[in-house]
Amino acid sequence: MQPPRLTGVLVLVAVLAAATAFGWWRRRRDGRLRAVSPAAAPHRAALAALGVRPGAVTLVQFSAPVCAPCRAARRVLEDVAGRLDGVTLLEVGVEEHLDRARELDVWRTPTVLLVDGDGRIVRRAAGVPDRDDLLAALAPLAAGARA
Amino acid sequence: MLLDPRGPRFAAALTTVVLAVALVTGSGWLVLAQAVVFALTAVHPRLGPYGLLFRALVAPRLAPPAELEPVAPVRFAQLVGLAFAAVGAAGWLAGVPLLGLVATAAALAAAFLNAAFGLCLGCEGYLAVRRLTGHPLTARVPVPPR
């Protein structure tokens, strides 16, 4: 009835090796800001429905109640918004906005979208974004919004 | 309710050890015991068996936590673990060792990722599952007017 112990040992080693590789890969990629092609006009309606106002540079964070890193992401966003003028934060619960999450291709929480003053998503990150990366990406946009 | 995040991490490390032993020995009873631990922890995340061990033996030797985490992700992760452990135990105890092996291996991978990397696989997959199942799973989502 029981499988041979050797099978169990082999499965154990394989699982730990695969999980370690996945964990490292994930840690390296997590929260990285990706450039988004600017031809994302169809997203404008979804963003407006979430409460993104035209003319403002907005950081949209998708969060879920079961998401532990969402709190860390929010702290990073609040810190960044406090350092730059004209950056608005918008935290969206995926529970309430499942359709918008689909339209905007959000698969994980936290996901952060950088929306410029024209309502285009210019960067996005799945995971907790790095504060300095976010500041660097936002600085030109925020200056543009003030001008 | 808020938790010291090192508690669930410690629990995940213990879970990893228990499931590793279960995998090597092919013990359905051990997986069943782990399923019971998952269930108790889901009911009361601070007072699960491993959480009590953490509070009694580990926490007094550590500095007070620098931050606390909400209980909902921990509870959700326990329920995901419970599902896998229950299937694994059923597989082994019902004479379907392949099912037991696969389900236990999946639970082990999740527990190890949580312990070693602080990565909660169930929480990460939550939105993807919600998107694919299409309909809100919780009763708290308002019903659209017809």
mmCIF file of C-alpha atoms in Angstrom:
data_model
loop_
_atom_site.group_PDB
_atom_site.id
_atom_site.type_symbol
_atom_site.label_atom_id
_atom_site.label_comp_id
_atom_site.label_asym_id
_atom_site.label_seq_id
_atom_site.Cartn_x
_atom_site.Cartn_y
_atom_site.Cartn_z
ATOM 1 C CA MET A 1 0.000 0.000 0.000
ATOM 2 C CA GLN A 2 2.816 2.404 0.833
ATOM 3 C CA PRO A 3 5.090 3.580 -1.966
ATOM 4 C CA PRO A 4 8.741 2.576 -1.737
ATOM 5 C CA ARG A 5 10.673 4.941 0.497
ATOM 6 C CA LEU A 6 13.108 5.669 -2.275
ATOM 7 C CA THR A 7 10.282 7.249 -4.273
ATOM 8 C CA GLY A 8 9.437 9.480 -1.330
ATOM 9 C CA VAL A 9 13.055 10.552 -0.933
ATOM 10 C CA LEU A 10 13.388 11.323 -4.635
ATOM 11 C CA VAL A 11 10.134 13.310 -4.648
ATOM 12 C CA LEU A 12 11.277 15.188 -1.544
ATOM 13 C CA VAL A 13 14.592 16.159 -3.126
ATOM 14 C CA ALA A 14 12.904 17.151 -6.397
ATOM 15 C CA VAL A 15 10.261 19.265 -4.638
ATOM 16 C CA LEU A 16 12.807 21.095 -2.480
ATOM 17 C CA ALA A 17 15.091 21.744 -5.464
ATOM 18 C CA ALA A 18 12.263 22.990 -7.668
ATOM 19 C CA ALA A 19 10.794 25.149 -4.901
ATOM 20 C CA THR A 20 14.207 26.678 -4.152
ATOM 21 C CA ALA A 21 14.748 27.507 -7.825
ATOM 22 C CA PHE A 22 11.269 28.999 -8.056
ATOM 23 C CA GLY A 23 11.769 31.001 -4.876
ATOM 24 C CA TRP A 24 15.017 32.543 -6.113
ATOM 25 C CA TRP A 25 13.609 33.297 -9.538
ATOM 26 C CA ARG A 26 10.566 34.838 -7.971
ATOM 27 C CA ARG A 27 12.557 36.922 -5.542
ATOM 28 C CA ARG A 28 14.596 38.381 -8.370
ATOM 29 C CA ARG A 29 11.596 39.293 -10.476
ATOM 30 C CA ASP A 30 9.196 40.338 -7.751
ATOM 31 C CA GLY A 31 8.122 43.954 -7.850
ATOM 32 C CA ARG A 32 10.166 44.845 -10.920
ATOM 33 C CA LEU A 33 8.747 47.819 -12.788
ATOM 34 C CA ARG A 34 7.988 46.928 -16.378
ATOM 35 C CA ALA A 35 7.500 49.417 -19.168
ATOM 36 C CA VAL A 36 4.102 49.164 -20.806
ATOM 37 C CA SER A 37 3.512 49.926 -24.466
ATOM 38 C CA PRO A 38 1.697 53.264 -24.588
ATOM 39 C CA ALA A 39 -1.039 51.999 -26.925
ATOM 40 C CA ALA A 40 -3.278 51.172 -24.021
ATOM 41 C CA ALA A 41 -6.163 53.510 -24.742
ATOM 42 C CA PRO A 42 -8.830 50.855 -24.077
ATOM 43 C CA HIS A 43 -7.716 50.833 -20.464
ATOM 44 C CA ARG A 44 -8.787 54.416 -19.996
ATOM 45 C CA ALA A 45 -12.416 53.555 -19.339
ATOM 46 C CA ALA A 46 -11.476 50.861 -16.811
ATOM 47 C CA LEU A 47 -9.129 53.253 -15.028
ATOM 48 C CA ALA A 48 -11.757 55.994 -14.984
ATOM 49 C CA ALA A 49 -14.263 53.530 -13.531
ATOM 50 C CA LEU A 50 -11.805 52.849 -10.720
ATOM 51 C CA GLY A 51 -11.596 56.565 -9.974
ATOM 52 C CA VAL A 52 -8.429 57.635 -11.793
ATOM 53 C CA ARG A 53 -8.856 61.323 -12.577
ATOM 54 C CA PRO A 54 -7.550 62.719 -15.866
ATOM 55 C CA GLY A 55 -4.656 65.119 -15.487
ATOM 56 C CA ALA A 56 -3.279 63.503 -12.338
ATOM 57 C CA VAL A 57 -0.372 61.100 -12.139
ATOM 58 C CA THR A 58 -1.848 58.151 -10.279
ATOM 59 C CA LEU A 59 -0.415 55.073 -8.628
ATOM 60 C CA VAL A 60 -3.086 52.391 -8.689
ATOM 61 C CA GLN A 61 -2.541 49.482 -6.311
ATOM 62 C CA PHE A 62 -4.654 46.341 -6.540
ATOM 63 C CA SER A 63 -4.978 44.702 -3.128
ATOM 64 C CA ALA A 64 -6.804 41.785 -1.573
ATOM 65 C CA PRO A 65 -7.709 40.987 2.019
ATOM 66 C CA VAL A 66 -5.654 37.770 1.853
ATOM 67 C CA CYS A 67 -2.566 39.618 0.624
ATOM 68 C CA ALA A 68 0.183 40.096 3.209
ATOM 69 C CA PRO A 69 2.661 41.990 0.963
ATOM 70 C CA CYS A 70 -0.053 44.505 0.028
ATOM 71 C CA ARG A 71 0.643 46.389 3.251
ATOM 72 C CA ALA A 72 4.327 46.660 2.432
ATOM 73 C CA ALA A 73 3.470 47.857 -1.080
ATOM 74 C CA ARG A 74 1.146 50.507 0.309
ATOM 75 C CA ARG A 75 3.896 51.776 2.612
ATOM 76 C CA VAL A 76 6.265 52.117 -0.345
ATOM 77 C CA LEU A 77 3.635 53.967 -2.367
ATOM 78 C CA GLU A 78 2.772 56.322 0.474
ATOM 79 C CA ASP A 79 6.433 57.083 1.014
ATOM 80 C CA VAL A 80 6.945 57.815 -2.689
ATOM 81 C CA ALA A 81 3.812 59.950 -2.980
ATOM 82 C CA GLY A 82 4.968 61.948 0.032
ATOM 83 C CA ARG A 83 8.199 62.835 -1.738
ATOM 84 C CA LEU A 84 6.698 64.013 -5.013
ATOM 85 C CA ASP A 85 4.090 66.640 -5.771
ATOM 86 C CA GLY A 86 1.075 65.782 -7.831
ATOM 87 C CA VAL A 87 1.078 62.014 -7.345
ATOM 88 C CA THR A 88 -2.240 60.492 -6.316
ATOM 89 C CA LEU A 89 -2.611 57.094 -4.659
ATOM 90 C CA LEU A 90 -5.535 54.844 -5.395
ATOM 91 C CA GLU A 91 -5.876 51.477 -3.679
ATOM 92 C CA VAL A 92 -8.380 49.145 -5.292
ATOM 93 C CA GLY A 93 -9.805 45.990 -3.742
ATOM 94 C CA VAL A 94 -9.906 43.158 -6.257
ATOM 95 C CA GLU A 95 -12.882 41.725 -4.388
ATOM 96 C CA GLU A 96 -14.972 44.681 -5.481
ATOM 97 C CA HIS A 97 -13.390 45.121 -8.904
ATOM 98 C CA LEU A 98 -12.855 41.666 -10.352
ATOM 99 C CA ASP A 99 -13.979 42.804 -13.811
ATOM 100 C CA ARG A 100 -11.561 45.745 -13.811
ATOM 101 C CA ALA A 101 -8.762 43.416 -12.707
ATOM 102 C CA ARG A 102 -9.546 41.280 -15.754
ATOM 103 C CA GLU A 103 -9.638 44.253 -18.117
ATOM 104 C CA LEU A 104 -6.323 45.527 -16.816
ATOM 105 C CA ASP A 105 -4.729 42.064 -16.870
ATOM 106 C CA VAL A 106 -4.052 41.966 -13.132
ATOM 107 C CA TRP A 107 -3.281 38.434 -11.952
ATOM 108 C CA ARG A 108 -1.599 38.997 -8.612
ATOM 109 C CA THR A 109 -1.860 41.211 -5.599
ATOM 110 C CA PRO A 110 -0.242 43.576 -5.054
ATOM 111 C CA THR A 111 -0.082 44.904 -8.595
ATOM 112 C CA VAL A 112 0.879 48.549 -9.033
ATOM 113 C CA LEU A 113 0.056 50.573 -12.161
ATOM 114 C CA LEU A 114 1.678 53.925 -12.940
ATOM 115 C CA VAL A 115 -0.838 56.044 -14.812
ATOM 116 C CA ASP A 116 0.329 59.283 -16.410
ATOM 117 C CA GLY A 117 -1.660 62.499 -16.697
ATOM 118 C CA ASP A 118 -3.119 61.358 -20.013
ATOM 119 C CA GLY A 119 -4.607 58.261 -18.429
ATOM 120 C CA ARG A 120 -2.100 55.847 -19.949
ATOM 121 C CA ILE A 121 -0.479 53.050 -17.991
ATOM 122 C CA VAL A 122 3.240 53.652 -18.451
ATOM 123 C CA ARG A 123 4.685 51.148 -15.970
ATOM 124 C CA ARG A 124 3.408 48.230 -13.952
ATOM 125 C CA ALA A 125 4.793 45.973 -11.266
ATOM 126 C CA ALA A 126 3.509 42.721 -9.784
ATOM 127 C CA GLY A 127 4.754 42.434 -6.215
ATOM 128 C CA VAL A 128 6.143 45.088 -3.893
ATOM 129 C CA PRO A 129 7.907 47.682 -6.057
ATOM 130 C CA ASP A 130 11.314 49.061 -5.153
ATOM 131 C CA ARG A 131 11.052 52.579 -3.767
ATOM 132 C CA ASP A 132 13.945 54.059 -5.752
ATOM 133 C CA ASP A 133 12.777 52.485 -9.017
ATOM 134 C CA LEU A 134 9.349 53.947 -8.447
ATOM 135 C CA LEU A 135 10.754 57.409 -7.655
ATOM 136 C CA ALA A 136 12.905 57.326 -10.775
ATOM 137 C CA ALA A 137 9.959 56.315 -12.952
ATOM 138 C CA LEU A 138 7.641 58.893 -11.414
ATOM 139 C CA ALA A 139 9.904 61.942 -11.261
ATOM 140 C CA PRO A 140 9.566 62.955 -14.951
ATOM 141 C CA LEU A 141 5.823 62.245 -14.954
ATOM 142 C CA ALA A 142 5.139 64.196 -11.795
ATOM 143 C CA ALA A 143 7.144 67.167 -13.069
ATOM 144 C CA GLY A 144 5.127 67.018 -16.279
ATOM 145 C CA ALA A 145 1.888 66.988 -14.348
ATOM 146 C CA ARG A 146 2.837 70.117 -12.451
ATOM 147 C CA ALA A 147 3.977 72.031 -15.520
ATOM 148 C CA MET B 1 -6.668 40.444 14.749
ATOM 149 C CA LEU B 2 -2.960 40.900 14.082
ATOM 150 C CA LEU B 3 -0.126 38.372 14.228
ATOM 151 C CA ASP B 4 3.601 38.388 14.743
ATOM 152 C CA PRO B 5 4.606 37.362 11.187
ATOM 153 C CA ARG B 6 7.404 35.173 12.556
ATOM 154 C CA GLY B 7 4.780 32.859 14.068
ATOM 155 C CA PRO B 8 3.328 31.667 10.733
ATOM 156 C CA ARG B 9 6.864 31.458 9.338
ATOM 157 C CA PHE B 10 7.887 29.170 12.210
ATOM 158 C CA ALA B 11 4.717 27.137 11.685
ATOM 159 C CA ALA B 12 5.569 26.799 7.982
ATOM 160 C CA ALA B 13 9.030 25.493 8.885
ATOM 161 C CA LEU B 14 7.540 22.869 11.217
ATOM 162 C CA THR B 15 4.982 21.975 8.548
ATOM 163 C CA THR B 16 7.800 21.515 6.030
ATOM 164 C CA VAL B 17 9.547 19.057 8.361
ATOM 165 C CA VAL B 18 6.349 17.127 9.113
ATOM 166 C CA LEU B 19 5.381 16.845 5.441
ATOM 167 C CA ALA B 20 8.925 15.880 4.437
ATOM 168 C CA VAL B 21 8.875 13.043 6.964
ATOM 169 C CA ALA B 22 5.406 12.035 5.764
ATOM 170 C CA LEU B 23 6.584 11.984 2.164
ATOM 171 C CA VAL B 24 9.597 9.799 2.905
ATOM 172 C CA THR B 25 7.726 7.382 5.158
ATOM 173 C CA GLY B 26 4.528 7.413 3.113
ATOM 174 C CA SER B 27 2.550 7.930 6.295
ATOM 175 C CA GLY B 28 -1.035 8.937 5.559
ATOM 176 C CA TRP B 29 -1.670 9.305 9.291
ATOM 177 C CA LEU B 30 1.053 11.909 9.616
ATOM 178 C CA VAL B 31 -0.442 13.872 6.695
ATOM 179 C CA LEU B 32 -3.829 13.564 8.373
ATOM 180 C CA ALA B 33 -2.353 14.948 11.600
ATOM 181 C CA GLN B 34 -0.942 17.884 9.626
ATOM 182 C CA ALA B 35 -4.380 18.423 8.059
ATOM 183 C CA VAL B 36 -5.851 18.654 11.566
ATOM 184 C CA VAL B 37 -3.182 21.213 12.493
ATOM 185 C CA PHE B 38 -4.096 23.248 9.386
ATOM 186 C CA ALA B 39 -7.772 23.103 10.314
ATOM 187 C CA LEU B 40 -7.200 24.194 13.932
ATOM 188 C CA THR B 41 -4.924 27.027 12.796
ATOM 189 C CA ALA B 42 -7.476 28.187 10.235
ATOM 190 C CA VAL B 43 -10.086 28.414 12.989
ATOM 191 C CA HIS B 44 -7.776 30.385 15.275
ATOM 192 C CA PRO B 45 -4.466 31.412 13.676
ATOM 193 C CA ARG B 46 -2.857 32.507 16.953
ATOM 194 C CA LEU B 47 -3.854 29.387 18.827
ATOM 195 C CA GLY B 48 -3.023 26.697 16.281
ATOM 196 C CA PRO B 49 -0.739 23.959 17.677
ATOM 197 C CA TYR B 50 2.390 25.351 16.009
ATOM 198 C CA GLY B 51 1.391 28.879 16.950
ATOM 199 C CA LEU B 52 1.184 27.820 20.603
ATOM 200 C CA LEU B 53 4.646 26.255 20.347
ATOM 201 C CA PHE B 54 5.939 29.491 18.848
ATOM 202 C CA ARG B 55 4.424 31.556 21.640
ATOM 203 C CA ALA B 56 5.641 29.243 24.393
ATOM 204 C CA LEU B 57 9.134 28.374 23.159
ATOM 205 C CA VAL B 58 10.302 30.774 20.448
ATOM 206 C CA ALA B 59 8.691 34.187 20.939
ATOM 207 C CA PRO B 60 10.084 34.691 24.483
ATOM 208 C CA ARG B 61 13.621 34.360 23.084
ATOM 209 C CA LEU B 62 13.051 36.900 20.309
ATOM 210 C CA ALA B 63 12.796 40.667 20.352
ATOM 211 C CA PRO B 64 9.235 41.991 20.180
ATOM 212 C CA PRO B 65 7.971 42.057 16.581
ATOM 213 C CA ALA B 66 8.751 45.206 14.594
ATOM 214 C CA GLU B 67 5.482 44.874 12.733
ATOM 215 C CA LEU B 68 2.342 42.791 12.757
ATOM 216 C CA GLU B 69 0.454 41.246 9.883
ATOM 217 C CA PRO B 70 -3.267 40.782 9.336
ATOM 218 C CA VAL B 71 -4.744 37.381 9.999
ATOM 219 C CA ALA B 72 -6.719 36.921 6.758
ATOM 220 C CA PRO B 73 -3.786 35.845 4.526
ATOM 221 C CA VAL B 74 -2.592 33.386 7.174
ATOM 222 C CA ARG B 75 -6.046 31.887 7.546
ATOM 223 C CA PHE B 76 -6.424 31.577 3.774
ATOM 224 C CA ALA B 77 -3.048 29.854 3.487
ATOM 225 C CA GLN B 78 -4.092 27.354 6.176
ATOM 226 C CA LEU B 79 -7.251 26.514 4.246
ATOM 227 C CA VAL B 80 -5.258 25.916 1.063
ATOM 228 C CA GLY B 81 -2.854 23.726 3.042
ATOM 229 C CA LEU B 82 -5.794 21.885 4.587
ATOM 230 C CA ALA B 83 -7.238 21.105 1.151
ATOM 231 C CA PHE B 84 -3.966 19.606 -0.083
ATOM 232 C CA ALA B 85 -3.223 17.732 3.133
ATOM 233 C CA ALA B 86 -6.751 16.298 3.254
ATOM 234 C CA VAL B 87 -6.458 15.020 -0.323
ATOM 235 C CA GLY B 88 -2.971 13.669 0.413
ATOM 236 C CA ALA B 89 -4.092 11.844 3.557
ATOM 237 C CA ALA B 90 -7.151 10.459 1.776
ATOM 238 C CA GLY B 91 -4.967 9.255 -1.092
ATOM 239 C CA TRP B 92 -2.588 7.349 1.132
ATOM 240 C CA LEU B 93 -5.154 6.003 3.557
ATOM 241 C CA ALA B 94 -7.513 4.933 0.761
ATOM 242 C CA GLY B 95 -4.782 3.037 -1.079
ATOM 243 C CA VAL B 96 -4.082 5.561 -3.870
ATOM 244 C CA PRO B 97 -0.440 6.292 -3.041
ATOM 245 C CA LEU B 98 0.150 8.309 -6.219
ATOM 246 C CA LEU B 99 -2.548 10.784 -5.164
ATOM 247 C CA GLY B 100 -1.075 10.905 -1.675
ATOM 248 C CA LEU B 101 2.383 11.526 -3.075
ATOM 249 C CA VAL B 102 1.341 14.315 -5.445
ATOM 250 C CA ALA B 103 -0.896 16.175 -2.972
ATOM 251 C CA THR B 104 1.642 15.907 -0.148
ATOM 252 C CA ALA B 105 4.406 17.090 -2.467
ATOM 253 C CA ALA B 106 2.312 20.136 -3.447
ATOM 254 C CA ALA B 107 1.611 20.984 0.207
ATOM 255 C CA LEU B 108 5.301 20.531 0.995
ATOM 256 C CA ALA B 109 6.332 22.894 -1.814
ATOM 257 C CA ALA B 110 3.952 25.576 -0.536
ATOM 258 C CA ALA B 111 5.071 25.184 3.090
ATOM 259 C CA PHE B 112 8.748 25.270 2.105
ATOM 260 C CA LEU B 113 8.328 28.401 -0.040
ATOM 261 C CA ASN B 114 6.574 30.079 2.872
ATOM 262 C CA ALA B 115 9.253 29.061 5.380
ATOM 263 C CA ALA B 116 12.309 29.746 3.220
ATOM 264 C CA PHE B 117 11.191 32.730 1.140
ATOM 265 C CA GLY B 118 8.205 34.172 2.995
ATOM 266 C CA LEU B 119 6.181 33.499 -0.125
ATOM 267 C CA CYS B 120 2.537 32.549 0.374
ATOM 268 C CA LEU B 121 1.632 30.523 -2.690
ATOM 269 C CA GLY B 122 -2.048 30.266 -1.845
ATOM 270 C CA CYS B 123 -2.319 34.015 -1.345
ATOM 271 C CA GLU B 124 -0.498 34.667 -4.612
ATOM 272 C CA GLY B 125 -2.807 32.368 -6.480
ATOM 273 C CA TYR B 126 -5.942 33.758 -4.869
ATOM 274 C CA LEU B 127 -6.685 36.408 -7.483
ATOM 275 C CA ALA B 128 -5.854 34.070 -10.368
ATOM 276 C CA VAL B 129 -8.323 31.517 -9.000
ATOM 277 C CA ARG B 130 -10.947 34.199 -8.494
ATOM 278 C CA ARG B 131 -10.454 35.415 -12.057
ATOM 279 C CA LEU B 132 -10.707 31.933 -13.536
ATOM 280 C CA THR B 133 -13.721 30.847 -11.500
ATOM 281 C CA GLY B 134 -15.330 34.063 -12.649
ATOM 282 C CA HIS B 135 -17.746 34.607 -9.818
ATOM 283 C CA PRO B 136 -17.116 36.224 -6.472
ATOM 284 C CA LEU B 137 -16.575 33.553 -3.849
ATOM 285 C CA THR B 138 -17.326 35.588 -0.761
ATOM 286 C CA ALA B 139 -20.728 36.472 0.555
ATOM 287 C CA ARG B 140 -19.636 40.042 1.169
ATOM 288 C CA VAL B 141 -19.651 41.071 -2.482
ATOM 289 C CA PRO B 142 -22.824 43.022 -3.222
ATOM 290 C CA VAL B 143 -25.249 41.378 -5.626
ATOM 291 C CA PRO B 144 -25.759 43.506 -8.733
ATOM 292 C CA PRO B 145 -29.318 44.772 -9.206
ATOM 293 C CA ARG B 146 -31.372 42.849 -11.750
#
